[in-house]
XYZ file of C-alpha atoms in Angstrom:
401
model
C -29.334 -10.539 2.338
C -30.964 -7.580 4.399
C -34.858 -7.181 3.684
C -34.609 -5.087 1.814
C -31.709 -6.236 -0.902
C -34.880 -10.037 -0.980
C -37.267 -7.159 -2.007
C -36.021 -5.312 -5.155
C -34.652 -9.042 -5.970
C -38.408 -10.185 -5.411
C -39.807 -6.876 -7.228
C -37.491 -7.523 -10.875
C -35.977 -4.296 -10.051
C -31.402 -4.344 -10.457
C -30.788 -4.104 -6.893
C -26.801 -4.464 -7.995
C -25.964 -0.885 -7.782
C -27.629 -1.434 -3.651
C -25.833 -4.809 -2.195
C -22.394 -4.135 -3.479
C -23.144 -0.551 -2.373
C -23.975 -2.191 1.105
C -22.269 -4.861 0.466
C -18.669 -2.831 0.488
C -19.910 -0.831 3.116
C -19.668 -3.219 6.135
C -15.922 -5.188 3.797
C -14.005 -1.393 3.509
C -13.298 -1.147 7.744
C -12.708 -5.977 7.620
C -10.049 -4.974 4.691
C -8.407 -2.155 6.097
C -7.026 -3.087 9.508
C -6.432 -6.814 7.548
C -4.278 -6.132 4.245
C -0.718 -6.187 5.808
C -1.565 -9.727 8.061
C -2.367 -11.024 4.606
C 0.838 -10.157 2.644
C 1.943 -11.926 6.262
C 1.347 -15.263 6.243
C 1.139 -15.600 1.827
C -3.069 -16.278 2.247
C -6.347 -13.998 3.214
C -6.688 -14.333 6.719
C -9.607 -15.279 8.562
C -11.672 -13.132 9.674
C -10.986 -11.104 5.678
C -12.722 -14.572 4.118
C -15.283 -15.140 7.100
C -15.895 -10.927 6.617
C -16.325 -12.152 2.005
C -18.466 -15.485 2.578
C -21.131 -14.074 5.637
C -21.226 -10.616 2.569
C -21.936 -13.212 -0.194
C -18.472 -11.830 -2.096
C -18.154 -14.872 -3.446
C -22.131 -15.219 -4.911
C -22.120 -12.286 -7.145
C -21.908 -14.639 -10.524
C -23.991 -17.632 -8.933
C -27.680 -17.947 -9.713
C -30.684 -16.781 -8.233
C -32.143 -20.353 -8.364
C -28.666 -21.960 -6.888
C -28.760 -19.018 -3.886
C -26.213 -16.518 -4.892
C -26.340 -12.194 -6.718
C -26.892 -13.294 -10.044
C -24.933 -8.804 -9.775
C -24.883 -7.764 -13.567
C -20.802 -6.595 -14.232
C -20.322 -3.877 -14.271
C -21.583 -3.989 -10.970
C -19.885 -6.690 -10.219
C -16.699 -5.603 -11.832
C -17.217 -2.356 -9.508
C -16.724 -4.243 -6.182
C -13.607 -5.817 -7.044
C -11.667 -2.182 -8.254
C -13.273 -0.881 -5.576
C -12.368 -3.630 -2.857
C -8.730 -4.021 -4.755
C -8.952 -0.203 -3.548
C -7.972 -1.049 -0.022
C -6.827 -4.728 -0.582
C -4.984 -6.194 -3.732
C -5.058 -9.392 -2.989
C -9.278 -9.521 -1.298
C -10.095 -7.653 -4.880
C -7.982 -10.108 -6.651
C -9.778 -13.471 -5.459
C -13.416 -11.824 -5.806
C -12.360 -11.659 -9.208
C -11.009 -14.664 -9.807
C -13.272 -17.072 -7.427
C -16.342 -16.640 -8.581
C -15.250 -16.799 -12.436
C -14.342 -20.439 -11.312
C -18.245 -20.285 -10.085
C -19.193 -19.576 -13.309
C -17.490 -22.113 -14.942
C -20.133 -24.202 -13.636
C -22.410 -23.929 -15.869
C -21.043 -26.190 -17.700
C -21.591 -29.378 -14.491
C -24.685 -30.991 -15.020
C -28.217 -29.711 -12.385
C -27.331 -31.993 -10.643
C -23.571 -31.604 -10.634
C -24.322 -27.792 -9.194
C -27.091 -29.080 -6.707
C -24.058 -30.042 -5.299
C -21.567 -27.507 -5.330
C -24.378 -24.852 -4.463
C -26.195 -26.766 -1.908
C -23.304 -24.745 0.686
C -25.156 -21.470 -0.103
C -20.989 -20.098 1.325
C -19.070 -22.395 -0.752
C -15.865 -21.100 -2.550
C -14.216 -21.818 -6.246
C -11.229 -22.748 -6.334
C -9.287 -23.810 -9.673
C -5.852 -23.958 -11.317
C -5.768 -25.104 -15.053
C -2.142 -25.270 -16.124
C -0.919 -28.057 -16.564
C -3.576 -30.091 -17.221
C -5.137 -33.174 -15.220
C -5.499 -36.727 -16.036
C -9.052 -38.397 -16.227
C -9.455 -42.184 -16.152
C -13.268 -43.098 -16.569
C -14.527 -45.271 -14.078
C -17.423 -46.810 -12.810
C -19.358 -43.810 -12.042
C -17.484 -41.334 -12.491
C -13.798 -40.270 -12.927
C -10.363 -40.346 -10.949
C -8.384 -37.405 -11.546
C -5.069 -36.613 -11.021
C -2.735 -33.230 -11.143
C -1.064 -30.632 -9.638
C -2.703 -27.574 -10.673
C -0.206 -24.285 -10.162
C -1.662 -20.623 -9.176
C -4.955 -22.346 -7.222
C -5.671 -19.013 -6.007
C -7.836 -18.561 -2.066
C -6.737 -22.520 -1.849
C -6.629 -22.171 2.140
C -10.781 -20.679 1.837
C -11.968 -22.661 -1.252
C -14.533 -25.494 -0.616
C -14.874 -26.590 -3.777
C -11.963 -27.323 -6.166
C -11.826 -27.239 -10.343
C -9.993 -29.557 -12.630
C -8.819 -28.684 -15.985
C -7.698 -32.498 -17.292
C -7.520 -34.805 -20.478
C -9.353 -37.377 -20.758
C -7.267 -40.671 -20.569
C -7.426 -43.607 -22.705
C -4.908 -46.894 -23.130
C -2.774 -44.443 -21.387
C -2.736 -41.802 -23.854
C -4.692 -38.832 -23.974
C -8.170 -39.511 -26.123
C -7.887 -37.104 -29.043
C -10.532 -35.696 -31.568
C -9.842 -34.032 -34.831
C -9.713 -30.670 -32.439
C -7.114 -31.733 -29.926
C -7.441 -33.618 -27.027
C -10.722 -34.113 -25.563
C -10.690 -31.681 -22.201
C -13.262 -31.752 -19.098
C -13.511 -29.591 -15.771
C -13.925 -31.486 -13.385
C -15.233 -29.892 -10.017
C -13.444 -31.773 -6.611
C -14.163 -31.088 -2.750
C -11.079 -29.702 -1.261
C -10.693 -32.039 0.900
C -9.701 -34.793 -1.540
C -6.921 -32.248 -2.744
C -3.586 -31.575 -0.387
C -2.400 -28.145 -1.132
C 1.032 -27.186 -1.691
C 2.566 -24.225 0.297
C 3.997 -22.512 -2.766
C 2.830 -18.663 -3.258
C 6.758 -17.430 -2.248
C 5.818 -14.627 -4.968
C 6.457 -10.249 -5.613
C 2.997 -9.195 -5.161
C -0.314 -10.002 -4.519
C 1.118 -12.110 -1.964
C -2.658 -12.142 -0.264
C -3.617 -14.092 -2.267
C -2.536 -17.763 -1.638
C -2.300 -18.523 -4.488
C -0.456 -21.976 -3.266
C -0.721 -25.660 -6.107
C -3.037 -28.199 -5.505
C -1.759 -32.206 -5.615
C -4.781 -34.994 -6.520
C -3.748 -38.455 -6.925
C -6.808 -40.834 -8.222
C -9.380 -38.852 -7.123
C -12.612 -39.746 -7.891
C -14.910 -37.420 -8.590
C -18.231 -38.286 -9.187
C -19.906 -37.802 -13.400
C -22.589 -35.537 -12.518
C -19.664 -33.557 -11.826
C -17.808 -33.816 -14.207
C -17.960 -32.318 -17.580
C -17.568 -31.643 -21.163
C -14.728 -28.698 -21.474
C -17.476 -26.928 -23.823
C -19.802 -24.145 -23.750
C -22.585 -24.538 -25.463
C -25.787 -24.583 -23.670
C -25.188 -24.137 -20.116
C -26.937 -26.680 -17.986
C -30.724 -24.521 -16.585
C -29.549 -22.919 -13.742
C -27.073 -20.658 -15.951
C -30.128 -19.167 -18.349
C -29.747 -15.665 -17.581
C -28.209 -13.017 -19.308
C -25.360 -12.814 -17.393
C -23.909 -15.998 -18.465
C -24.224 -15.468 -22.204
C -20.411 -13.978 -21.963
C -18.700 -17.394 -22.124
C -15.766 -16.818 -19.831
C -14.985 -13.205 -20.519
C -15.717 -12.069 -17.490
C -12.487 -13.062 -15.694
C -10.412 -10.931 -17.934
C -13.025 -8.012 -16.351
C -12.352 -9.155 -12.346
C -8.518 -9.031 -13.336
C -8.812 -5.306 -15.334
C -10.961 -4.201 -12.001
C -8.173 -5.002 -9.603
C -5.422 -3.749 -11.888
C -8.112 -0.171 -11.056
C -8.135 -0.350 -8.245
C -3.875 -0.804 -6.991
C -3.639 1.867 -9.907
C -5.782 4.390 -7.650
C -4.403 3.837 -4.685
C -0.986 4.484 -5.140
C -2.645 7.037 -7.484
C -3.718 8.834 -4.390
C -0.667 7.619 -1.662
C 0.878 9.977 -4.479
C -1.060 12.644 -4.454
C -0.553 13.134 -0.374
C 3.129 11.749 -0.834
C 3.252 15.360 -2.981
C 2.109 17.606 -1.302
C 4.090 17.292 1.644
C 7.529 15.664 0.839
C 10.595 17.827 -0.497
C 13.009 15.871 -2.348
C 16.064 15.271 -0.515
C 18.364 17.732 -0.302
C 15.503 20.280 -2.036
C 13.788 22.849 -0.971
C 11.145 23.003 -3.022
C 7.133 20.184 -2.431
C 7.340 17.926 -4.668
C 3.884 18.629 -6.227
C 5.247 22.616 -6.395
C 7.603 21.113 -9.317
C 6.603 21.339 -13.640
C 8.018 17.685 -14.153
C 6.093 16.474 -10.636
C 2.982 17.648 -12.063
C 3.702 16.655 -15.683
C 3.695 12.876 -14.906
C 0.891 13.156 -12.246
C -1.555 14.811 -14.965
C -0.509 11.770 -17.109
C -0.975 8.655 -14.780
C -4.237 10.908 -14.235
C -5.228 10.417 -17.217
C -3.404 7.080 -17.775
C -5.659 5.769 -15.585
C -9.619 8.082 -16.086
C -9.108 6.476 -20.232
C -8.355 2.785 -18.990
C -11.360 2.374 -17.222
C -13.256 4.489 -19.139
C -12.548 2.111 -21.523
C -13.278 -1.264 -19.522
C -16.425 -0.383 -18.580
C -16.822 0.769 -21.507
C -16.337 -2.265 -22.577
C -17.823 -4.424 -19.487
C -21.871 -2.947 -20.975
C -20.909 -3.332 -24.896
C -20.994 -6.792 -23.851
C -23.766 -6.388 -20.938
C -25.612 -5.256 -24.000
C -25.699 -7.781 -25.779
C -26.444 -10.538 -23.127
C -29.766 -8.633 -22.719
C -30.421 -9.423 -26.536
C -30.712 -13.172 -24.372
C -27.791 -13.961 -27.826
C -23.745 -14.913 -26.476
C -20.866 -12.678 -27.099
C -19.300 -13.310 -30.011
C -15.653 -13.853 -31.163
C -15.391 -9.898 -32.115
C -16.623 -9.481 -28.238
C -13.622 -11.680 -26.789
C -11.332 -9.344 -29.220
C -12.919 -7.179 -26.948
C -12.498 -8.027 -24.032
C -9.123 -9.240 -24.146
C -7.665 -5.893 -25.719
C -9.574 -4.084 -23.268
C -8.201 -6.934 -20.145
C -4.620 -6.564 -21.811
C -4.345 -2.325 -22.631
C -6.387 -1.489 -18.568
C -3.501 -4.111 -17.192
C -0.569 -2.362 -18.661
C -1.476 0.494 -17.938
C -2.094 -0.030 -14.151
C 0.883 -0.971 -14.085
C 2.958 1.323 -15.255
C 1.215 4.744 -13.622
C 2.941 2.848 -10.787
C 5.896 3.190 -12.422
C 4.935 7.023 -12.111
C 3.976 6.937 -9.453
C 6.742 5.246 -8.212
C 9.332 7.567 -9.974
C 7.765 10.149 -8.225
C 8.147 9.241 -4.397
C 11.570 8.621 -4.907
C 13.226 6.968 -2.237
C 9.765 6.913 -1.148
C 8.272 4.552 -2.746
C 10.545 1.566 -2.463
C 10.938 1.281 2.027
C 8.004 -1.490 2.933
C 6.620 0.803 5.378
C 5.414 2.989 2.132
C 1.527 1.376 0.543
C 3.342 2.261 -2.671
C 6.252 0.013 -2.280
C 3.504 -2.831 -1.797
C 1.159 -0.844 -4.984
C 4.576 -1.023 -6.862
C 4.623 -5.273 -6.605
C 0.804 -6.178 -7.093
C 1.168 -4.156 -10.567
C 3.492 -5.640 -11.683
C 2.330 -9.354 -10.573
C -1.055 -8.399 -12.348
C 0.375 -7.882 -15.265
C 1.793 -11.337 -15.504
C -1.814 -13.288 -15.588
C -2.053 -15.361 -18.280
C -5.775 -14.247 -19.286
C -4.446 -10.029 -19.465
C 0.326 -10.833 -20.381
C 1.160 -8.196 -22.906
C 1.144 -11.775 -25.064
C -2.057 -11.812 -25.276
C -2.286 -8.852 -27.143
C -1.277 -11.621 -30.291
C -3.713 -13.707 -28.917
C -6.781 -11.482 -29.617
C -4.991 -10.740 -33.083
C -4.772 -13.476 -34.887
C -8.525 -13.880 -33.830
C -9.259 -10.396 -35.387
C -7.176 -11.611 -38.556
C -9.232 -15.282 -37.987
C -5.770 -16.484 -37.578
C -5.199 -20.050 -36.261
C -4.902 -18.869 -31.938
C -4.250 -20.964 -29.384
C -5.299 -19.322 -26.817
C -8.561 -21.618 -25.321
C -10.806 -18.223 -24.910
C -11.173 -17.745 -28.469
C -11.328 -21.886 -29.439
C -14.741 -22.419 -27.542
């Protein structure tokens, strides 16, 4: 932290925007030289991970009382968006891993003190399929294998979402199985190298395997979001778990913006095969580019308006409601869907340039389509939002907490 950041925080002024500006100034040059390396390694390059940790990018949603930055959600969203313009995988990880830190509110105060004793703590997790937890003296034994543990190589902690098992069967309640959240030391878990995918390759979202890992009771809690522990009482933590949705949407916005900027440069110099006219002089290209630009501006406004809507409610000291959750779910679905559409428009405009590995447009196309399949904001989540709107039974966890 710089002296000015400390001074602003101590004075009670919201310094989130200045912190993000200074963070981006440090990080953008590092990302610009390393994004291609992450594609090859299928993980975040070590120098990028180190720069992100040093800058505090993974402490964005950690409480100040635990040494974190506790940025307001609008600026946290902007940070993810700006990073994603340069390296979508890095932006995705900053958003995703901060949402994992956010989930620590469910633990006891003793548990989060242990997790954040290291001020550079980085948390990853895979929620599906659920692990199994069996009570043991002083804690639980956790076993399972979780997919999509984004940032697996750089994590210091791994979260597991586990069913409580008694007598070989899940312990049941009228609402379903008893679910627990456990924070495990990354050294107790085995990384399974299997992140062979279309896009967002640099996220290193490999599987994690853990067998009979003992986790003390302080680092295990029911998977419910009632009153959080004493470290997570600020307005920021009144959003329940909806913070992750805006982060994934911001990643998609960054990808779409980068794709638009790249194709805008291209059409000013490229002529189509067997054509004499610059692409930028073509009325059809102008129409497509104009529509894509409008789509991006509309989606960006929608996302930030929705984040601000929730934030203004949180500032009253109240938790967000189901109606707010519907707003965030719809916004995330729409933004990510729109970003994918923009990548398709720019791909069509670019012609043969768009499918060459030498063009950034090829990578943006893959990244946009990969994030569009994320469970948090895939097309199926429109259905989840409408079920909540209509008061119907909902199988999407976020409308059950």
